[in-house]
Short mmCIF file of C-alpha atoms and ligand atoms in Angstrom, two decimals:
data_model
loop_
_atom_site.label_atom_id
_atom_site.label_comp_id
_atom_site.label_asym_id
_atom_site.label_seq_id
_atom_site.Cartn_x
_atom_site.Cartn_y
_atom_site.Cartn_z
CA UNK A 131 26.93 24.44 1.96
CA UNK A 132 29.67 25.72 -0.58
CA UNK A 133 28.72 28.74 -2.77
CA UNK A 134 29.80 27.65 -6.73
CA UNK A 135 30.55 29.79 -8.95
CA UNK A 136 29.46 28.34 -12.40
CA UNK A 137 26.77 28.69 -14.71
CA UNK A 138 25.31 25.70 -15.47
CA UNK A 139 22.36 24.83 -13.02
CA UNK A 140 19.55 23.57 -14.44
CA UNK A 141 19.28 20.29 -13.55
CA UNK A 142 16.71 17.24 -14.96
CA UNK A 143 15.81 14.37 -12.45
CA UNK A 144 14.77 10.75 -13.22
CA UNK A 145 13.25 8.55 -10.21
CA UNK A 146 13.44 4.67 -10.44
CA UNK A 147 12.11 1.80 -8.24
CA UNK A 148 10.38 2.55 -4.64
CA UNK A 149 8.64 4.93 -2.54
CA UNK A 150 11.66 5.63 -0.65
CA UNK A 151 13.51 6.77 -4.04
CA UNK A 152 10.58 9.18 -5.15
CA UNK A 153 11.13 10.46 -1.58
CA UNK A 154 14.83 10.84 -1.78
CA UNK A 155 14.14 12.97 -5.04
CA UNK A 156 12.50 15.19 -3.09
CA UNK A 157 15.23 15.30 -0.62
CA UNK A 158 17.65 15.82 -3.25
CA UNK A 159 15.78 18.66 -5.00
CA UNK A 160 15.69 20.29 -1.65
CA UNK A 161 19.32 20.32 -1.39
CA UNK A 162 19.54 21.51 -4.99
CA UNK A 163 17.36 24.33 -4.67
CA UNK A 164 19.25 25.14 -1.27
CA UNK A 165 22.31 25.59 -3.49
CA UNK A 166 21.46 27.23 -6.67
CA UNK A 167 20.19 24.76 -8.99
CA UNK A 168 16.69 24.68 -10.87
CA UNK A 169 15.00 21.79 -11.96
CA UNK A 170 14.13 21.81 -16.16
CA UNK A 171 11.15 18.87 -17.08
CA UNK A 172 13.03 18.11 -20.58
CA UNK A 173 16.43 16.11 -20.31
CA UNK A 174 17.28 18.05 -23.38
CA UNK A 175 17.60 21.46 -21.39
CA UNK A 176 19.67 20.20 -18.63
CA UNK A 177 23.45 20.78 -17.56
CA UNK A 178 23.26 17.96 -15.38
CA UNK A 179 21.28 14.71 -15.40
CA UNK A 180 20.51 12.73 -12.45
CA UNK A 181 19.67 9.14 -12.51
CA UNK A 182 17.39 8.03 -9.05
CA UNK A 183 17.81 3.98 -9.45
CA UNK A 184 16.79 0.75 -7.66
CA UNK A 185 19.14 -1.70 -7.44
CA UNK A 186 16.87 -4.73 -6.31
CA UNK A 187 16.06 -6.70 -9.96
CA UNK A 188 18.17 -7.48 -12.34
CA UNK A 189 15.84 -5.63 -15.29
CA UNK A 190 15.86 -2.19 -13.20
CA UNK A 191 19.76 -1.69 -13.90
CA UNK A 192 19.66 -2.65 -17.65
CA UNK A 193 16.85 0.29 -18.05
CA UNK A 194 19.04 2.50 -16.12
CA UNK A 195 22.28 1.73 -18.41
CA UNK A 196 19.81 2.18 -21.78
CA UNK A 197 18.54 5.82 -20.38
CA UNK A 198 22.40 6.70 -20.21
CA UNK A 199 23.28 6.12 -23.33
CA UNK A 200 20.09 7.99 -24.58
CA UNK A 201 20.51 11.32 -22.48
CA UNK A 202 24.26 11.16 -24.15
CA UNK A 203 22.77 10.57 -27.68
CA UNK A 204 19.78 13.74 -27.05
CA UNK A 205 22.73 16.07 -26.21
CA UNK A 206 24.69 15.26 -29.41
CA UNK A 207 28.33 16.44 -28.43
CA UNK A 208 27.29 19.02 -26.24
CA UNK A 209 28.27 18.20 -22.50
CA UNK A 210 25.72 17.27 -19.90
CA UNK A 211 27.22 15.70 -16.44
CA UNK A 212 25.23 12.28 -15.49
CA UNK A 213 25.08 11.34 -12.23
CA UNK A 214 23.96 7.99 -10.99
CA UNK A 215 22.18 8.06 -7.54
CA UNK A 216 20.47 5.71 -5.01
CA UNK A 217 20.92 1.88 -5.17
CA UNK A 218 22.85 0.91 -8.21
CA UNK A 219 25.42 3.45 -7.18
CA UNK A 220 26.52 1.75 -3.76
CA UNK A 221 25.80 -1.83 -5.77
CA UNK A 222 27.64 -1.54 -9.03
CA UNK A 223 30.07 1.41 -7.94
CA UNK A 224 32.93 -0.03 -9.94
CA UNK A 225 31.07 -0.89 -13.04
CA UNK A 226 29.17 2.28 -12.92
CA UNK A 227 32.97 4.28 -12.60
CA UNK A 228 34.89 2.24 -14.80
CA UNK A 229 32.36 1.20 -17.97
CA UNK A 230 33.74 3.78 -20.79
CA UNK A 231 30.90 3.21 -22.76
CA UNK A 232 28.72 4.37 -20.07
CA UNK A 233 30.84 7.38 -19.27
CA UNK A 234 29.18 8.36 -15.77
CA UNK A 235 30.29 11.43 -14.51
CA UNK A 236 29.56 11.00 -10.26
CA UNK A 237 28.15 8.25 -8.70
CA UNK A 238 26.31 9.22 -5.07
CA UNK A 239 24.68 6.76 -2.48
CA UNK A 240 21.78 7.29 -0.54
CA UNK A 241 23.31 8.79 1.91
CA UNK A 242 25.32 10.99 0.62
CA UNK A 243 22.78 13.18 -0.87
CA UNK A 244 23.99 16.32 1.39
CA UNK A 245 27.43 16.23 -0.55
CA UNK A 246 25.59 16.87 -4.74
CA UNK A 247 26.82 19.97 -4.47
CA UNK A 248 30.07 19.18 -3.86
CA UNK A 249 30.14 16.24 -6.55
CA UNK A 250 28.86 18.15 -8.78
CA UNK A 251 31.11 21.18 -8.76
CA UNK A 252 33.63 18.67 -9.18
CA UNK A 253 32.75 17.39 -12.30
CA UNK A 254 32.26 20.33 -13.87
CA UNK A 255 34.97 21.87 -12.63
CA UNK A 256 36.89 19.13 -14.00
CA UNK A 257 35.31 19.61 -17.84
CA UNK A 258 36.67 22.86 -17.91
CA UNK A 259 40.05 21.67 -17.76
CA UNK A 260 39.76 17.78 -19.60
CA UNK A 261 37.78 16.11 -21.78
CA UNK A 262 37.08 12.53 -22.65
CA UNK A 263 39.25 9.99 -20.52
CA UNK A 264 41.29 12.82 -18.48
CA UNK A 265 38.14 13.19 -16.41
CA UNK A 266 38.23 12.20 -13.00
CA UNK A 267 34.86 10.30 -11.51
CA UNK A 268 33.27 11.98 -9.04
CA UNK A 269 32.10 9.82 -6.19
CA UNK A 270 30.31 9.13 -2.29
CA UNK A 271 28.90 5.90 -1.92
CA UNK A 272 29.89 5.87 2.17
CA UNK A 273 26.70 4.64 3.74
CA UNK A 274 25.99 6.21 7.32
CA UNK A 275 24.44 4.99 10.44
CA UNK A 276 23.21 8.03 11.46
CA UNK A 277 22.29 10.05 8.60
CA UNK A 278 17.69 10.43 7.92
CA UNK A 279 17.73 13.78 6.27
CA UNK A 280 15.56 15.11 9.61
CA UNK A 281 17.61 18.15 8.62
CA UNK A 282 16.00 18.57 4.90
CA UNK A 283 12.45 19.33 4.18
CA UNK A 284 11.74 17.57 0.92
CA UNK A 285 10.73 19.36 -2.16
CA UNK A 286 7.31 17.72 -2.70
CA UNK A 287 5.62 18.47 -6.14
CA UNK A 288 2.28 19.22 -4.27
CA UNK A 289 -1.05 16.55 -4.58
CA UNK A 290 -2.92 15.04 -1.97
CA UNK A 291 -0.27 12.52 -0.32
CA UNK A 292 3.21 13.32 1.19
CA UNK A 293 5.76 10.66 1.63
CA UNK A 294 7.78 10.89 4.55
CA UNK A 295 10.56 8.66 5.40
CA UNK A 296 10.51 7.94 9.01
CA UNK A 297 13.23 5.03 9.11
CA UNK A 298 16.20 4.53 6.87
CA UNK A 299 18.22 1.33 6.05
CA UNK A 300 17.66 -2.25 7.04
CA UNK A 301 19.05 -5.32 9.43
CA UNK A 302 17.31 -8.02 8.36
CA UNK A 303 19.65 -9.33 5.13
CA UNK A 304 16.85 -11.57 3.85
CA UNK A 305 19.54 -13.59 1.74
CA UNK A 306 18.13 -12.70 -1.50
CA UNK A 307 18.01 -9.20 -0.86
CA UNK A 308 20.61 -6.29 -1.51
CA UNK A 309 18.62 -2.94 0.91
CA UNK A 310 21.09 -3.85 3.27
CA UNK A 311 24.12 -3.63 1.04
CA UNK A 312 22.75 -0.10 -0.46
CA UNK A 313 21.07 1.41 2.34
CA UNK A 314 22.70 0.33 5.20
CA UNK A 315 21.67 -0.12 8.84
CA UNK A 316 18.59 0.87 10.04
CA UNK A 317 18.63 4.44 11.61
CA UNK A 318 15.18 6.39 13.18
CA UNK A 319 14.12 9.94 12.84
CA UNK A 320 12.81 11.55 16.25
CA UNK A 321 8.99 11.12 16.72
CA UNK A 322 8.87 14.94 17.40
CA UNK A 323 10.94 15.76 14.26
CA UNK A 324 8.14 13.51 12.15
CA UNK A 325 5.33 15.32 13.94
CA UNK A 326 6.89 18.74 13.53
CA UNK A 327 7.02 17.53 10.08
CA UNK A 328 3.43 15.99 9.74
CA UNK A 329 2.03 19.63 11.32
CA UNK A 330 3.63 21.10 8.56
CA UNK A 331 2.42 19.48 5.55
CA UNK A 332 -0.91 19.36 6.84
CA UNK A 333 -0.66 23.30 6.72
CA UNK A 334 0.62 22.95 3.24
CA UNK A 335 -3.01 20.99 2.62
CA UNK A 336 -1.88 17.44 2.37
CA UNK A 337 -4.42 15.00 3.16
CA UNK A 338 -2.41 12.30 3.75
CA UNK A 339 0.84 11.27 5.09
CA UNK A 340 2.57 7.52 4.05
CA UNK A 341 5.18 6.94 6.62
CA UNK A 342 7.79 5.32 4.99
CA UNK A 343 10.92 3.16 6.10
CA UNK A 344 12.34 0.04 4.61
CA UNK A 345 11.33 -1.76 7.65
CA UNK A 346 8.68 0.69 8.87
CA UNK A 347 7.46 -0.65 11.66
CA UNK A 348 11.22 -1.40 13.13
CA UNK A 349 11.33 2.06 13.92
CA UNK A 350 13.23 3.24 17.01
CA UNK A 351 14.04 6.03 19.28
CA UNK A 352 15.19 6.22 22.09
CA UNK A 353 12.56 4.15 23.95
CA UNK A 354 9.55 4.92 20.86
CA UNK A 355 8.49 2.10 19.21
CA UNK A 356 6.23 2.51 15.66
CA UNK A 357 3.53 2.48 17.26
CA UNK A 358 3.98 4.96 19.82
CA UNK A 359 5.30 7.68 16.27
CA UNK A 360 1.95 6.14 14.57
CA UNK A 361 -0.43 7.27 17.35
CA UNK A 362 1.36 10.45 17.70
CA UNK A 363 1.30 11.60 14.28
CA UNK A 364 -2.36 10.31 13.75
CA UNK A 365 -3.09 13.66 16.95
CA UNK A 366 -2.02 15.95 14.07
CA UNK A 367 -5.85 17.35 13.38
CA UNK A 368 -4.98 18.36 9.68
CA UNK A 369 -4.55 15.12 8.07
CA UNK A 370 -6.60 12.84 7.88
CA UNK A 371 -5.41 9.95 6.65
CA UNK A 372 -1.76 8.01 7.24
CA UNK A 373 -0.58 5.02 5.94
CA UNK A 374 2.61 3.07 6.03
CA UNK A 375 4.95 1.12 3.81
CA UNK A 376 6.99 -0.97 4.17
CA UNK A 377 6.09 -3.41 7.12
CA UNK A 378 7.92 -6.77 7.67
CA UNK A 379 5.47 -9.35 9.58
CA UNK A 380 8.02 -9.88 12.73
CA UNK A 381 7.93 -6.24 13.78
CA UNK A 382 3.47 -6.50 14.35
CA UNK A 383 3.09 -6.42 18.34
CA UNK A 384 -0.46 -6.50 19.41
CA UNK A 385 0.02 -3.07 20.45
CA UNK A 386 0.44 -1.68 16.98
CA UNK A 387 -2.11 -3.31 15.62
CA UNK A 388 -4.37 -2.08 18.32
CA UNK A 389 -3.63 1.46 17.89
CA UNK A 390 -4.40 1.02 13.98
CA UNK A 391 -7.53 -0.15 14.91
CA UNK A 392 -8.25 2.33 17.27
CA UNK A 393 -7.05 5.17 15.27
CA UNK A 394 -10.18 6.02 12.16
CA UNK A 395 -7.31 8.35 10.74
CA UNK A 396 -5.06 5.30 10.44
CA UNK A 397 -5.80 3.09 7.54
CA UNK A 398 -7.30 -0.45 7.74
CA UNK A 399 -4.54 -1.77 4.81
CA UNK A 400 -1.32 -3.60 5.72
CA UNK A 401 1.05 -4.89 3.53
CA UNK A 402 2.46 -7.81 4.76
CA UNK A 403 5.17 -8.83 2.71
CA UNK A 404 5.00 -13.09 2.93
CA UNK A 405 7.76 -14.32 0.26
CA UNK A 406 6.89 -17.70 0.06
CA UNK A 407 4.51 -20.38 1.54
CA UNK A 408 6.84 -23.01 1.80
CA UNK A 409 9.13 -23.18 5.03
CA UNK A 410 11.89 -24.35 3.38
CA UNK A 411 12.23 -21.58 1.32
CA UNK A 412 11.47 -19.03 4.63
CA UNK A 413 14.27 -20.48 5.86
CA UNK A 414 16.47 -20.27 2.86
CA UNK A 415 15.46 -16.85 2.50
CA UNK A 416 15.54 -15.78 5.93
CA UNK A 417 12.41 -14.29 6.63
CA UNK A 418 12.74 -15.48 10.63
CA UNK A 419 8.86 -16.47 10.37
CA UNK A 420 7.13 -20.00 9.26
CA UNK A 421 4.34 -20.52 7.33
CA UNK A 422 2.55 -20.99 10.13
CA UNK A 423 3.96 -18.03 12.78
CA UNK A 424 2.47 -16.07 8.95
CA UNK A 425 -0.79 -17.26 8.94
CA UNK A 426 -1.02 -17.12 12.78
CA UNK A 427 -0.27 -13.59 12.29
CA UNK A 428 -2.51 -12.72 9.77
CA UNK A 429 -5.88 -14.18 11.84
CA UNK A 430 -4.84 -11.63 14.88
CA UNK A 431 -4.50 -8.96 12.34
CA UNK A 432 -7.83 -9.88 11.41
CA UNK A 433 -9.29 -10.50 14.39
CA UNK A 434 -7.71 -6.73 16.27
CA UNK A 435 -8.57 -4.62 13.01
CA UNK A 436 -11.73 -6.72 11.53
CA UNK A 437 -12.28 -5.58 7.71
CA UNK A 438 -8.46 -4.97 7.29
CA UNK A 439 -7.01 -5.18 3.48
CA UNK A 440 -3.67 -7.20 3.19
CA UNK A 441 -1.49 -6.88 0.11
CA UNK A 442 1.55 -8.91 -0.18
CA UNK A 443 5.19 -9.38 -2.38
CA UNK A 444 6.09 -13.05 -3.33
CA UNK A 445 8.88 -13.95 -4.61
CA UNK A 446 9.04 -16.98 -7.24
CA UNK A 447 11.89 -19.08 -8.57
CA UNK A 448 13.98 -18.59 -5.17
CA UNK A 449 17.29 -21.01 -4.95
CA UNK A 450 15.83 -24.51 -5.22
CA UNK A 451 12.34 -23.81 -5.29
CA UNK A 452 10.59 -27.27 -5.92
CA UNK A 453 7.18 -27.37 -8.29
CA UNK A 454 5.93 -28.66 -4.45
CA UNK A 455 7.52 -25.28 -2.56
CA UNK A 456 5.53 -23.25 -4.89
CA UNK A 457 2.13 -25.46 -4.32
CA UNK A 458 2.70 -24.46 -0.72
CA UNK A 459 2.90 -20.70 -1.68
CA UNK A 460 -0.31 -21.01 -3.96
CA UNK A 461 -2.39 -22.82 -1.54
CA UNK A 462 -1.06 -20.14 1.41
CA UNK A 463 -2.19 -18.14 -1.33
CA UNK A 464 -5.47 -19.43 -1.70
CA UNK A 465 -5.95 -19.60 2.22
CA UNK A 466 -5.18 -15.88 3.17
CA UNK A 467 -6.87 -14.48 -0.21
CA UNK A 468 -4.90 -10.90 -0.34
CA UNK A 469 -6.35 -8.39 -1.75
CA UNK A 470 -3.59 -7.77 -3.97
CA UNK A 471 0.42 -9.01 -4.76
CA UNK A 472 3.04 -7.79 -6.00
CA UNK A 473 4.64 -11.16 -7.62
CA UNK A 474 8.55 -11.37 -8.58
CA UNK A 475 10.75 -13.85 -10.34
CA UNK A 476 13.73 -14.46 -7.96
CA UNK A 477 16.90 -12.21 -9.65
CA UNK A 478 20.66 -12.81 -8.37
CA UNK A 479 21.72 -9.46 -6.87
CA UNK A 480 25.37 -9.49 -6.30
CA UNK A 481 26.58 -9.39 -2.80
CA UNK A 482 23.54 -10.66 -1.46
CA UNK A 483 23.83 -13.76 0.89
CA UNK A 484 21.71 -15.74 -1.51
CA UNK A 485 24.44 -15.02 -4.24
CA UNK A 486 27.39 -16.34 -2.24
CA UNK A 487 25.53 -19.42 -0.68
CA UNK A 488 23.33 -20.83 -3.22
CA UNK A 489 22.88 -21.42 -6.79
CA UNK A 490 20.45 -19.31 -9.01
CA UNK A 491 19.04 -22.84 -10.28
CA UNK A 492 15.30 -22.41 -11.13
CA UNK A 493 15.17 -21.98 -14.93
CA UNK A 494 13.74 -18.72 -16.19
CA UNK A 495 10.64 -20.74 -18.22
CA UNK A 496 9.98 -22.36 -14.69
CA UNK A 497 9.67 -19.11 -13.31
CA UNK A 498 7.66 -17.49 -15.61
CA UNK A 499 5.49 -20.33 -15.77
CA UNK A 500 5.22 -20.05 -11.89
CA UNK A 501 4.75 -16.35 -12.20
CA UNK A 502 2.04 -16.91 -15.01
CA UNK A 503 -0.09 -19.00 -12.88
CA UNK A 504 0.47 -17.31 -9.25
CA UNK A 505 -0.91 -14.09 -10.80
CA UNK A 506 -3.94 -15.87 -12.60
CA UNK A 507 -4.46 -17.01 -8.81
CA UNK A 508 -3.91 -13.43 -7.54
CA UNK A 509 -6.70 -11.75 -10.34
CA UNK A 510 -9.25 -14.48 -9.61
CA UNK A 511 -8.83 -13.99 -5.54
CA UNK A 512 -8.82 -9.82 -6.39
CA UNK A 513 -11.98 -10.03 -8.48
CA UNK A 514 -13.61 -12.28 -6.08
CA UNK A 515 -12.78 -9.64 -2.97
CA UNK A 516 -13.95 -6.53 -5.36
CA UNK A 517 -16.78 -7.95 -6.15
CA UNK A 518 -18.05 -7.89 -2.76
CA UNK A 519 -17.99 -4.27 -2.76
CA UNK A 520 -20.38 -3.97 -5.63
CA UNK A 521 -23.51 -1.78 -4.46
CA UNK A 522 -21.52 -0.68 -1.01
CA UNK A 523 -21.21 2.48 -0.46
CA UNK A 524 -17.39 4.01 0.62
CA UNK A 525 -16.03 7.49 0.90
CA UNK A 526 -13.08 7.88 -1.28
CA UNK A 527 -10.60 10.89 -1.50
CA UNK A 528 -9.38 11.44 -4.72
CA UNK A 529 -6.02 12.02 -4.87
CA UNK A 530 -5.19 11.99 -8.77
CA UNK A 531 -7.20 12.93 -12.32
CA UNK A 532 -7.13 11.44 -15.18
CA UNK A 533 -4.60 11.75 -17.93
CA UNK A 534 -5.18 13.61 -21.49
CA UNK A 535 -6.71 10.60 -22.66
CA UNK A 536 -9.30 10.92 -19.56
CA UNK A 537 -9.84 14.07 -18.38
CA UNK A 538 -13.26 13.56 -17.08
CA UNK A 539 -11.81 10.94 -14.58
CA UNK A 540 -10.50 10.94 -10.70
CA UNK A 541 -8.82 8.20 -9.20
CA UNK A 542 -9.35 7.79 -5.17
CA UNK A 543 -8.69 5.26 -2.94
CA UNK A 544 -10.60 3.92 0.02
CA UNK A 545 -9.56 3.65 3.41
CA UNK A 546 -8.98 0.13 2.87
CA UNK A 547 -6.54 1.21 -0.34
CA UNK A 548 -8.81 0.33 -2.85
CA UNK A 549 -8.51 2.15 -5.80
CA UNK A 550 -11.49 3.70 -7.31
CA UNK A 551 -12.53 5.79 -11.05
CA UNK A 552 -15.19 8.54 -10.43
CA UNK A 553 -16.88 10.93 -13.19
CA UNK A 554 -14.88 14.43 -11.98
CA UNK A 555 -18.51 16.06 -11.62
CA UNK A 556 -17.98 18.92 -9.45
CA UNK A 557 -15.67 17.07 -7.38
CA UNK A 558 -11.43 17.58 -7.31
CA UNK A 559 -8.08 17.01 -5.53
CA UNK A 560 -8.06 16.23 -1.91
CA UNK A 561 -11.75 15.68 -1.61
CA UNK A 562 -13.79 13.20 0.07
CA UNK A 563 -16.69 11.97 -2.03
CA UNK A 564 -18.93 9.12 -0.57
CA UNK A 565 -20.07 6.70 -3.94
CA UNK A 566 -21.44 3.54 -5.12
CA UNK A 567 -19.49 0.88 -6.27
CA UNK A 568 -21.46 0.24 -8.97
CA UNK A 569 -18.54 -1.74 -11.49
CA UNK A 570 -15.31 -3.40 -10.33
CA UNK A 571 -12.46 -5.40 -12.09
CA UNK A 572 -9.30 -7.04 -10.43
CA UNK A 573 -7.48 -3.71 -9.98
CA UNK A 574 -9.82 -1.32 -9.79
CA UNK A 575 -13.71 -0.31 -8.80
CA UNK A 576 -15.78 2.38 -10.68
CA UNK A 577 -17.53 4.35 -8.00
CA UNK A 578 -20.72 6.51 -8.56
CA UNK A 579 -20.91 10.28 -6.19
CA UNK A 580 -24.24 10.08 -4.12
N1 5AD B 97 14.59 -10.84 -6.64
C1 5AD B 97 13.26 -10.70 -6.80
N2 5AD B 97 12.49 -9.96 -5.99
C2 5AD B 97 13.08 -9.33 -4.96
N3 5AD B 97 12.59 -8.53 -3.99
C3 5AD B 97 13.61 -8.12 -3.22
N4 5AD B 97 14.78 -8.66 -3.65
C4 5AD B 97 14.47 -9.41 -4.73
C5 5AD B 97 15.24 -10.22 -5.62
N5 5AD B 97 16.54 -10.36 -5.48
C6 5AD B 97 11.18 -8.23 -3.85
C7 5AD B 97 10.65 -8.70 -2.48
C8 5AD B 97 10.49 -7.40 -1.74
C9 5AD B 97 10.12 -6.46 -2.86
C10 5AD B 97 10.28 -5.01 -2.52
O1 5AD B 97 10.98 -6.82 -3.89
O2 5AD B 97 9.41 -9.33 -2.67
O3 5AD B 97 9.49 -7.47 -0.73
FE1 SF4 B 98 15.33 -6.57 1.92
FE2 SF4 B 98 14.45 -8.25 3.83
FE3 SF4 B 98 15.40 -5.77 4.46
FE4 SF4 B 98 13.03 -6.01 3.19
S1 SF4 B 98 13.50 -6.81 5.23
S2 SF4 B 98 14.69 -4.56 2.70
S3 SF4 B 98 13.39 -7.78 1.87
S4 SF4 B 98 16.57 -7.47 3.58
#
């Protein structure tokens, strides 16, 4: 790493979109550390502002742009470099480097977090000598087929759950989808690199460790499948829970879903991204999997790991979505009865398959009204599934408190990712309280310690 010779350091971070990007953070406050820098809470006190964004809706990149402007507008003439990092920077490189009203100083991918200390030096370097146009961008938007950061150990703010990114990149290019564009292909860490890892932060008193990977359970190395790394890292006797995100349903061989149910450390919740219930729009998308190869999954996931909670993402308002398309992705809907979705109105991402091939022609009213009613759907299944926990008892561990407007409140989850409120009592962080569900609504069940 190069040794700089400038005073201004103190850097203030901003982390948009996914696990993987609060993860990269980390990463990237690693390397900053590593080289000098210190991280200040209030963008006001920085020298150098860095931007962690999500490229994959439309809204995320119009919040990013507004946040620019205002970091300028809080520093009022005096300098502050503003970096743009993660998606949007390998998607909208040439906007992001050639908008003057945005004035971006350096622009880094996610892979080329290793060179900020480089980029950086550049830039200021650079305002010592010109000002206004006469600066030169700073930029590394190279995406690498090799490069997982096995090399860094994130920076992790403390708390009960460490991320820890065991995959990187993805080779699916679903058509509506830009990961592959920003991320690249998909590249493995070595399972005894992640365990090394694991050990560690269970010294550190995690309690639990979310594998993460855009395709998570593609991992491979060298002969290691996902769930060979899963079983592996569930022998580390310090933690004591692990979960994983994100899965996509053709990468779920019996023999994974026998080691999660085999595994008590290993948490009975899957997220099984579905998309859509109609096969037309599978195919459009292509997700590689029919409605029925879905549901046919789901029952063996049920039937190997009985009791297991499924979440799910749908999209709505895909390329020719028909008012009958979305009927089929209510009633799979209605038929598999998640536990919980994440619903999301189809948005054009440039680049993407979808955007060359087919026409963004669902209007935005149809989508919202599909939206509207596929989340109505989603409460009522929710608060129908909650319900049935009411007067069960669970063990929870509470991995967050309350906010200044609660402070008497923990939040936990339970194995099965349910998230419950508790009275703090006598209990704290990182503790495993058994309770009585005594209360529930769609999101979230109010537990009672016994
Ligand atoms: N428009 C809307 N939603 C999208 N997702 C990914 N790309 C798009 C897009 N272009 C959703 C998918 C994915 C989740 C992370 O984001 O549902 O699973
Ligand atoms: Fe995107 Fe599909 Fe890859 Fe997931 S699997 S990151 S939706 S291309």
């Amino acid at each position: 790493m190069i040794d700089i010779q400038y005073d201004k350091k103190r850097v203030f971070v901003e982390t948009y979109g996914c696990q993987m990007n609060v993860y990269d953070t980390e990463l990237v406050r690693s390397i900053l550390l590593k080289a000098g820098y210190s991280f200040v809470a209030k963008e006001q006190e920085a020298d150098i502002a860095l931007l962690n964004t999500c490229a994959i809706r439309e809204h995320a990149h119009q919040k990013v742009y507004n946040r620019i402007h205002e970091i300028r507008r809080c520093h009022q003439g005096k300098s502050v470099v503003i970096g743009v990092l993660g998606c949007m920077a390998t998607n909208l490189r040439t906007d992001l480097l050639e908008n003057r009203r945005l004035n971006i100083d350096f622009i880094a991918g996610p892979d080329s977090y290793k060179r900020l200390p480089e980029l950086i030096a550049q830039c200021v370097n650079d305002e010592k000598q010109w000002t206004g146009d006469k600066r030169r961008k700073a930029y590394d938007v190279r995406l690498s087929e090799f490069e997982t950061y096995a090399d860094v150990y994130p920076e992790r703010p403390g708390g009960v759950n460490a991320w820890l990114a065991v995959m990187r990149g993805c080779n699916n290019f679903c058509t509506f989808c830009v990961v592959p564009y920003t991320r690249g292909r998909e590249r493995s860490r070595a399972p005894e690199n992640v365990v090394a890892e694991v050990r560690r932060l269970g010294q550190e008193g995690f309690k639990q460790v979310t594998l993460l990977g855009q395709n998570v359970n593609s991992y491979y190395y060298q002969g290691h499948d996902f769930a060979d790394l899963i079983e592996e890292v569930s022998r580390v006797e310090t933690i004591e829970r692990i979960r994983f995100t994100s899965p996509h349903p053709k990468d779920f061989p019996e023999k994974l879903l026998n080691v999660i149910a085999r595994h008590p450390k290993i948490c009975k919740h899957i997220h099984l991204p579905v998309q859509s219930g109609s096969n037309r729009i599978l195919e459009r998308m292509g997700r590689t999997y029919t409605r029925e190869d879905f549901l046919e999954l789901v029952a063996k996931i049920q039937r190997i790991i009985p009791g297991v909670a499924l979440s799910t993402d749908v999209i709505v308002g895909f390329c020719a979505e028909t008012d009958a398309d979305f009927e089929d992705t209510l009633s799979l809907m209605r038929e598999v009865e998640f536990d919980s979705a994440f619903t999301f109105k189809y948005s054009q991402r440039k680049g993407t398959i979808a955007s060359r091939q087919y026409k963004d022609d669902v209007f935005e009213a149809i989508k919202t009204e599909r939206i509207v009613s596929l989340n109505a759907l989603q409460k009522e299944i929710s608060l129908k599934k909650n319900r049935a926990y009411i007067s069960h008892c669970h063990e929870i561990l509470i991995e967050n408190k309350g906010n200044k407007h609660s402070p008497d409140i923990l939040y936990g989850r339970t194995d099965d990712n349910k998230l419950v409120t508790l009275a703090s009592g006598n209990h704290g962080l990182g503790e495993f309280v058994k309770v009585r569900i005594v209360d529930v609504s769609a999101n979230v069940l109010k537990g009672v310690a016994i």
